[in-house]
Short mmCIF file of C-alpha atoms in Angstrom, two decimals:
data_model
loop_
_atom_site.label_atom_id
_atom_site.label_comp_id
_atom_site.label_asym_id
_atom_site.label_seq_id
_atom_site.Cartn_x
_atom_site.Cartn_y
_atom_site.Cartn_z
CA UNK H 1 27.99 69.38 69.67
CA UNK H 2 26.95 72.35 67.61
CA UNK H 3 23.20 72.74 66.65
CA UNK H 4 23.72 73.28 62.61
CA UNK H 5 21.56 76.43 61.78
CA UNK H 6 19.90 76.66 58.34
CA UNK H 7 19.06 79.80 56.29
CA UNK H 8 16.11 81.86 57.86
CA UNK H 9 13.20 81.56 55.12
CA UNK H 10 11.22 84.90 54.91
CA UNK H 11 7.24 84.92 55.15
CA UNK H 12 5.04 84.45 51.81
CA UNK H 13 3.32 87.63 53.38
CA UNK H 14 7.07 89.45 53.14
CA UNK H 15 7.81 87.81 49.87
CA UNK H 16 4.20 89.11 48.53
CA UNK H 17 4.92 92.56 49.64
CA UNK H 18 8.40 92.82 48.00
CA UNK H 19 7.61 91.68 45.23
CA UNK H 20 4.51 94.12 44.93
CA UNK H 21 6.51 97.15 46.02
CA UNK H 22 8.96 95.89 43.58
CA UNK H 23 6.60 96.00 40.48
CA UNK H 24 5.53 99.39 41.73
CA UNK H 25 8.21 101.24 41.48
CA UNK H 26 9.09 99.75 37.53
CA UNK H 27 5.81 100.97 36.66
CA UNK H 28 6.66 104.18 38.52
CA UNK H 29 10.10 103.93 35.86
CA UNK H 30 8.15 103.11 33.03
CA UNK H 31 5.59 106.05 33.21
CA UNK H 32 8.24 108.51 33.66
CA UNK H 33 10.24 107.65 30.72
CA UNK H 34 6.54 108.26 28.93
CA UNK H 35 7.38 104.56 27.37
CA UNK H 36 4.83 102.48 28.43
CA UNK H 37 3.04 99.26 26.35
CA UNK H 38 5.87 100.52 23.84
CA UNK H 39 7.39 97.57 21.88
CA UNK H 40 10.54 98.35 20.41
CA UNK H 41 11.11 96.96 16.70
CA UNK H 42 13.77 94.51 15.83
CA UNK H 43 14.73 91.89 13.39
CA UNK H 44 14.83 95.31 10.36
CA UNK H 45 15.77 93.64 7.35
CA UNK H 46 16.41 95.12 3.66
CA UNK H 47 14.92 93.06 0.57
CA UNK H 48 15.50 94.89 -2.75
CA UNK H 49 15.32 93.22 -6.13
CA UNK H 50 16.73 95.40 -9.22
CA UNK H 51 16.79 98.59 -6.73
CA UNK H 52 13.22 98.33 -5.50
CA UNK H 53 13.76 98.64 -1.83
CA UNK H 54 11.69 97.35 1.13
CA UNK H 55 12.22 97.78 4.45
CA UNK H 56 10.65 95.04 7.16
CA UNK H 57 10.79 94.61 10.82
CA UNK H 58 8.50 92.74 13.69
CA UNK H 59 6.63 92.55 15.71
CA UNK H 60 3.01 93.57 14.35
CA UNK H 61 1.87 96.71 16.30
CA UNK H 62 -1.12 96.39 18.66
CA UNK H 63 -1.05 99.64 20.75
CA UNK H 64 1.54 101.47 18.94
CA UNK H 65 2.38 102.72 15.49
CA UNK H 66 5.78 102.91 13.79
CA UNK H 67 7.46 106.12 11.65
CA UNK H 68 10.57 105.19 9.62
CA UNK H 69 13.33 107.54 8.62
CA UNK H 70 16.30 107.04 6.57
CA UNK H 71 19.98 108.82 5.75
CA UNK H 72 23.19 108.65 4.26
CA UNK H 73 26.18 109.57 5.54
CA UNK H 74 25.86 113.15 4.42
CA UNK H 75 22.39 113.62 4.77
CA UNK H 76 20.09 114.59 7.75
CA UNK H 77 17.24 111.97 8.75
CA UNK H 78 13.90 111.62 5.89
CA UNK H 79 11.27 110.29 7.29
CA UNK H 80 8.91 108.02 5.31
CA UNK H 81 5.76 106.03 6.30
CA UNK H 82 4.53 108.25 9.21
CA UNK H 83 2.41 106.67 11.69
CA UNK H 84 2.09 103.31 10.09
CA UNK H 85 0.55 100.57 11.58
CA UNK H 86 2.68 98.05 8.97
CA UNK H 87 5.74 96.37 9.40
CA UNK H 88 7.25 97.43 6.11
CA UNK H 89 8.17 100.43 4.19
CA UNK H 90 9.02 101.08 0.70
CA UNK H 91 12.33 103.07 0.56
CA UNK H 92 12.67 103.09 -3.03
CA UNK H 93 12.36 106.88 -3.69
CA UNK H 94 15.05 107.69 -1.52
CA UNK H 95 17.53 104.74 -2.49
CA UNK H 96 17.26 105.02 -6.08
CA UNK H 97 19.08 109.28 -6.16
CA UNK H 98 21.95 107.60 -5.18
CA UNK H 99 22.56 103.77 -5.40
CA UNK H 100 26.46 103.83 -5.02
CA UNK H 101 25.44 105.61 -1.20
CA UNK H 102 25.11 104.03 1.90
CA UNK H 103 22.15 104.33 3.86
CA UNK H 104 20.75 103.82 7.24
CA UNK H 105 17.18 103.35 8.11
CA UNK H 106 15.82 103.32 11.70
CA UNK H 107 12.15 102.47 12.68
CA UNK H 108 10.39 104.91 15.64
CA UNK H 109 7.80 103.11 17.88
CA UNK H 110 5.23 105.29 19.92
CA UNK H 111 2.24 104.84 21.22
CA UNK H 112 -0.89 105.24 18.98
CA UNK H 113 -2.91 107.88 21.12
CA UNK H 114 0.75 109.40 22.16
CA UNK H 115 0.99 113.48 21.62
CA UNK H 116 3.30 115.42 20.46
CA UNK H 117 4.39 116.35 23.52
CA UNK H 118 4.64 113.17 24.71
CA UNK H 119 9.10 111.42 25.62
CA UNK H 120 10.82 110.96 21.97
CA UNK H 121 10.18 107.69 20.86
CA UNK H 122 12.13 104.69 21.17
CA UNK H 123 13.95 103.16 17.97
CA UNK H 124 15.83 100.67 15.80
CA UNK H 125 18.57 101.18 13.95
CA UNK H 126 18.44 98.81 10.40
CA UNK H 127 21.78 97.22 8.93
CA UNK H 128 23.42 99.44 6.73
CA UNK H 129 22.60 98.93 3.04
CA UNK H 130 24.30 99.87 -0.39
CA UNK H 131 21.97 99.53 -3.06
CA UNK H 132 24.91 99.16 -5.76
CA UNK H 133 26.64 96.28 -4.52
CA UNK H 134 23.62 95.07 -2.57
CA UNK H 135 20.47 94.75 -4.33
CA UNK H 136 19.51 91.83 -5.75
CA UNK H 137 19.35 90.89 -9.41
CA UNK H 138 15.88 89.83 -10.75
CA UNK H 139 15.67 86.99 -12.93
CA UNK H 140 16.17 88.01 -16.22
CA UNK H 141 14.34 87.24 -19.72
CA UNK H 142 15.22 86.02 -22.78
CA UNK H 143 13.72 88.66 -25.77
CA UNK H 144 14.04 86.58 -28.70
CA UNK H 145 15.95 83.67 -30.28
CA UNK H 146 16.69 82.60 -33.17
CA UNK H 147 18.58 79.23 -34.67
CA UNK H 148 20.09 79.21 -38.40
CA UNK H 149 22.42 76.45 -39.78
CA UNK H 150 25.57 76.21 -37.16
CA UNK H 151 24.57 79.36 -35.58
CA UNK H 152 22.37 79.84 -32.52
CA UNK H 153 21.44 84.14 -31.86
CA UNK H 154 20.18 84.57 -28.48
CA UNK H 155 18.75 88.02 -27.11
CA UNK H 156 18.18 89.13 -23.30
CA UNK H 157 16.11 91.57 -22.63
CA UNK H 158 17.49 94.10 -20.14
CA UNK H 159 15.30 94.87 -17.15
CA UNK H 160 14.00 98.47 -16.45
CA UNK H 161 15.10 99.42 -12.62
CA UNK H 162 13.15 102.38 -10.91
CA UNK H 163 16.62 104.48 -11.07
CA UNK H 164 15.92 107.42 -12.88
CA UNK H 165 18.40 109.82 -15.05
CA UNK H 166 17.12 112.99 -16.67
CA UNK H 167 13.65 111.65 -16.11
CA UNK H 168 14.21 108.13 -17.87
CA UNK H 169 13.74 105.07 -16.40
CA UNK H 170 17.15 103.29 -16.67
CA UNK H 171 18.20 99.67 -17.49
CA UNK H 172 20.24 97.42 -15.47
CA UNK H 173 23.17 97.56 -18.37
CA UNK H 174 22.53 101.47 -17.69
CA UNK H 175 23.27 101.15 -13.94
CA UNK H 176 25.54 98.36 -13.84
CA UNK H 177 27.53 99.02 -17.77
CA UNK H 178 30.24 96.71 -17.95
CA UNK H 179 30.11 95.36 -14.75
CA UNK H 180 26.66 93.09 -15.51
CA UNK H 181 27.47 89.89 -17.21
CA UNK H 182 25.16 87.45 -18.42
CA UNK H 183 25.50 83.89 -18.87
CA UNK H 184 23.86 81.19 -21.29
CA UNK H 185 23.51 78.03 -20.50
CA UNK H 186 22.48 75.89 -23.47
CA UNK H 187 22.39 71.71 -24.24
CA UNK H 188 21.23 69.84 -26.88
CA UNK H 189 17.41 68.80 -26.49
CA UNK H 190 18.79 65.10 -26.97
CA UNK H 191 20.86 65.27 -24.32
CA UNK H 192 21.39 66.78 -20.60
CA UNK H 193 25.68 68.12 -20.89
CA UNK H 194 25.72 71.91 -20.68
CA UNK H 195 27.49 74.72 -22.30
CA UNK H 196 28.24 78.36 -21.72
CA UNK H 197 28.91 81.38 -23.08
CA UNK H 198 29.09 84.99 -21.70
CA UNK H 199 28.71 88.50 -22.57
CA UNK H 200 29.16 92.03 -21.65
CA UNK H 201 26.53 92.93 -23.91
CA UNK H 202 22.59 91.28 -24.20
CA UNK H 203 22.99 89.40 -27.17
CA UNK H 204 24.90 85.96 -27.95
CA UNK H 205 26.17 83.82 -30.75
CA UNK H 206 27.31 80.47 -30.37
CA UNK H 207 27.94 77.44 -32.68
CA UNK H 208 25.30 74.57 -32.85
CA UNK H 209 25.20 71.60 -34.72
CA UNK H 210 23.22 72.06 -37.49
CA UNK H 211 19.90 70.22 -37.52
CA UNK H 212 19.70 70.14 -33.84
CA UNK H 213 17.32 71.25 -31.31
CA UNK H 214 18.83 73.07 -28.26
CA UNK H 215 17.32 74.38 -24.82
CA UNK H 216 18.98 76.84 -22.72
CA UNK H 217 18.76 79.42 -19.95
CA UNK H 218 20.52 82.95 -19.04
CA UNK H 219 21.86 84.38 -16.02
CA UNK H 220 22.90 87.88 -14.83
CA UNK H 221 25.82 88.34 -12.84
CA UNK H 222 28.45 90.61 -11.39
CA UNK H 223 31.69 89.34 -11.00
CA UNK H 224 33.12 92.07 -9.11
CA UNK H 225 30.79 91.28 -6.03
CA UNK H 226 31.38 89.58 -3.12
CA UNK H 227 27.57 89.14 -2.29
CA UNK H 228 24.63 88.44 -4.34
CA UNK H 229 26.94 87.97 -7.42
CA UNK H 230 24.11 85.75 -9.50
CA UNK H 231 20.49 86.40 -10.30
CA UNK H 232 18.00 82.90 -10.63
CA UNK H 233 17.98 81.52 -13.69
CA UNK H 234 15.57 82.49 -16.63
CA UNK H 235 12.76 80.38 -17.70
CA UNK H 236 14.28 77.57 -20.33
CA UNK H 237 13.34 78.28 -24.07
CA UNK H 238 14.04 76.23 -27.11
CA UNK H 239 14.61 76.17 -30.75
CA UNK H 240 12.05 73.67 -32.82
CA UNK H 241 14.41 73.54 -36.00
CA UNK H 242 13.34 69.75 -36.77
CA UNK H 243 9.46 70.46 -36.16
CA UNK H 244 10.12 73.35 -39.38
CA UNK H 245 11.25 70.95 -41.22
CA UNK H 246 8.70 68.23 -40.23
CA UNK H 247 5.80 71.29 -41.20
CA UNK H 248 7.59 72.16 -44.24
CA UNK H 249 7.83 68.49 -45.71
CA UNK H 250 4.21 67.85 -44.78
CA UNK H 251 3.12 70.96 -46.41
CA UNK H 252 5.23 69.72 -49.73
CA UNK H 253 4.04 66.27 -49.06
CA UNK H 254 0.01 67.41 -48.74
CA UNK H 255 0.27 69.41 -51.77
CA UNK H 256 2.21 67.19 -53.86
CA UNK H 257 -0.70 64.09 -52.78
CA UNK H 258 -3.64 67.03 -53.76
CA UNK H 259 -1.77 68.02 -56.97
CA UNK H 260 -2.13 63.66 -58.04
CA UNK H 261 -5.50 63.75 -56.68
CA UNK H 262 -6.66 66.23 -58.77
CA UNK H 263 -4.83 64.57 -62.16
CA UNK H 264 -6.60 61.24 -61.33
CA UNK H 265 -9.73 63.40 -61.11
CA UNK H 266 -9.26 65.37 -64.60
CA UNK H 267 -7.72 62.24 -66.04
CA UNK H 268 -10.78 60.11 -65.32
CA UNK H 269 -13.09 62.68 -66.28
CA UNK H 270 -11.18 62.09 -69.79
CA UNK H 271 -11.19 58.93 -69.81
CA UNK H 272 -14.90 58.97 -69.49
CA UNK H 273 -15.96 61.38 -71.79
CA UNK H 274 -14.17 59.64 -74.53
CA UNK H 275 -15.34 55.79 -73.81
CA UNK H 276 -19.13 58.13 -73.92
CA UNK H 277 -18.15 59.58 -77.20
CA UNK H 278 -16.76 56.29 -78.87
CA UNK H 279 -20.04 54.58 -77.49
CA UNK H 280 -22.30 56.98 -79.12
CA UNK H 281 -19.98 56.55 -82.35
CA UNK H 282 -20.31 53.27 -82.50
CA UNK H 283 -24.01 52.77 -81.85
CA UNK H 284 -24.30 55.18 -84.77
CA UNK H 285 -22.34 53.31 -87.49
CA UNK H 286 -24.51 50.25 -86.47
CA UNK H 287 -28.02 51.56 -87.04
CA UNK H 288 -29.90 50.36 -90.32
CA UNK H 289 -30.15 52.59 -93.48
CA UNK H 290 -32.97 54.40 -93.74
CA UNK H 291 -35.27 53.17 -97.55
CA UNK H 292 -36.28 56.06 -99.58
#
C-alpha cells in the first residue's frame, strides 16, 4: 500500500527571508519611480451652487501637498491652488468665462520636500463638469409681495451669479433667459391645499379670495434639464390682510371712544359751571334788602 505524501511545508526561516527580500525589492520599485509616501487623490467631486465652483477630493495630506489644474476641451492645462495642503479648490474664475464648456480638473500629489527635479507627479483625473447644465440652483428669494382685493403680486428677486459680461456681474435670468422658470406655491393660511403658478419672468399675479390670508413659497427651475432641474424651496412668506383691517378698526374704534371721552369731559365741565352760576344766582335773589 502506498505511503500518501503531503505537501512539503517550507521553513519560517525561508518564509522570513522571502518575504524580506520580497519587500526589498518594492521599495527598490518605489524609490525609482521617485513616488514614495505619495498618496494618490481620489473620490474628486464638483459642488457648485449658482456657478460658484468647488473642487474636493480625499484624503487629507500628511507628507505631501496637492496642485490642481483644469481645461476644456480646447484649452491647455491652468493650474490653480499650487502646493496646497487642502483638499479643495475654488475653480470659479476659470468656470465662470465659459459656463456652456466642459471642463476637466485633475489633482497632482507630490511630496512636500520633493524638487523640481524630482519624477512628475502622480494624479487624478475629476468627473467632467458643465457648469450650464450642471450647477446647482440656490434657493431663491422672494423681493416683495403685495395682496389687494382678488389679486395677490408676488416678486422674486433674481440672484447675482459670479459670471461676468462686460465687467457686470450677471443674474441668473441673465445666464439662464428663458430657460429659468420659477414656481409659486401658495395656500390659504386657513387651510393646507396648494396652488401654483409659473413664470418666465420674476414677478406673479394670481387670483385670491378677497379677505383672505395666504402663505406661499417659490422655486427656480429648468425644465430643459435632465439633472438638478429644481432649486430648494424659498423661505414661506405671508400676506396679513385681516390683521390691517383688525389695526385699522381699532385705530377708528380708539379714536372714536377718545373723541366721547372728551365730550363727556367738556360736557360736564358745562354742566358744572352752570349748576355754579345758577347757585350763586340764587343765593343772591335770597339775601335781605339792605335799610337806608
Amino acid at each position: 500500500m502506498a505511503t500518501p505524501t503531503w505537501p512539503r511545508v517550507p521553513y519560517p526561516e525561508a518564509v522570513v527571508s522571502r518575504t524580506i527580500f520580497f519587500g526589498w525589492v518594492l521599495v527598490q520599485l518605489a524609490g525609482a519611480s521617485g513616488t514614495t509616501g505619495v498618496v494618490v487623490p481620489y473620490n474628486l467631486t464638483w459642488e457648485s451652487t449658482n456657478f460658484k465652483t468647488i473642487l474636493k477630493w480625499e484624503p487629507r495630506p500628511i507628507n505631501h501637498v496637492y496642485t490642481v489644474q483644469i481645461s476644456h476641451s480646447l484649452g491647455n492645462w491652468k493650474s490653480k491652488c499650487f502646493s496646497t495642503t487642502e483638499t479643495e479648490c475654488d475653480l470659479t474664475d476659470e468656470i465662470m468665462k465659459d459656463v456652456k464648456q466642459t471642463y476637466l480638473a485633475r489633482v497632482l500629489s507630490k511630496l512636500a520636500n520633493a524638487t523640481s527635479s524630482a519624477a512628475e507627479p502622480v494624479y487624478t483625473n475629476s468627473p467632467e463638469f458643465t457648469p450650464y447644465s450642471e450647477t446647482n440652483l440656490g434657493k431663491p428669494k422672494i423681493k416683495s409681495f403685495k395682496q389687494v382685493g382678488t389679486k395677490l403680486n408676488v416678486t422674486v428677486d433674481d440672484a447675482r451669479t459670479l459670471v461676468r459680461k462686460n465687467g457686470t456681474f450677471l443674474s441668473l435670468r441673465d445666464v439662464f433667459g428663458k430657460d429659468l422658470t420659477y414656481i409659486l406655491y401658495y395656500w390659504k393660511a386657513s387651510s393646507t391645499g396648494k396652488k401654483t403658478a409659473k413664470t418666465n419672468t420674476n414677478e406673479f399675479l394670481v387670483d385670491v379670495d378677497k379677505g383672505e390670508n395666504y402663505c406661499f413659497s417659490v422655486q427656480a427651475v429648468i425644465p430643459s434639464r435632465n439633472a438638478k432641474q429644481k432649486s430648494p424651496e424659498s423661505s414661506i412668506e405671508c400676506t396679513t390682510h385681516e390683521k390691517g383691517i383688525f389695526i385699522n378698526m381699532f385705530f377708528i374704534i380708539g379714536t372714536v371712544v377718545f373723541l366721547v371721552i372728551i365730550f363727556i369731559i367738556v360736557l360736564s365741565l358745562s354742566l358744572y359751571k352752570c349748576k355754579k352760576t345758577r347757585a350763586r344766582r340764587n343765593k343772591k335773589e335770597n339775601s335781605p334788602l339792605n335799610v337806608a
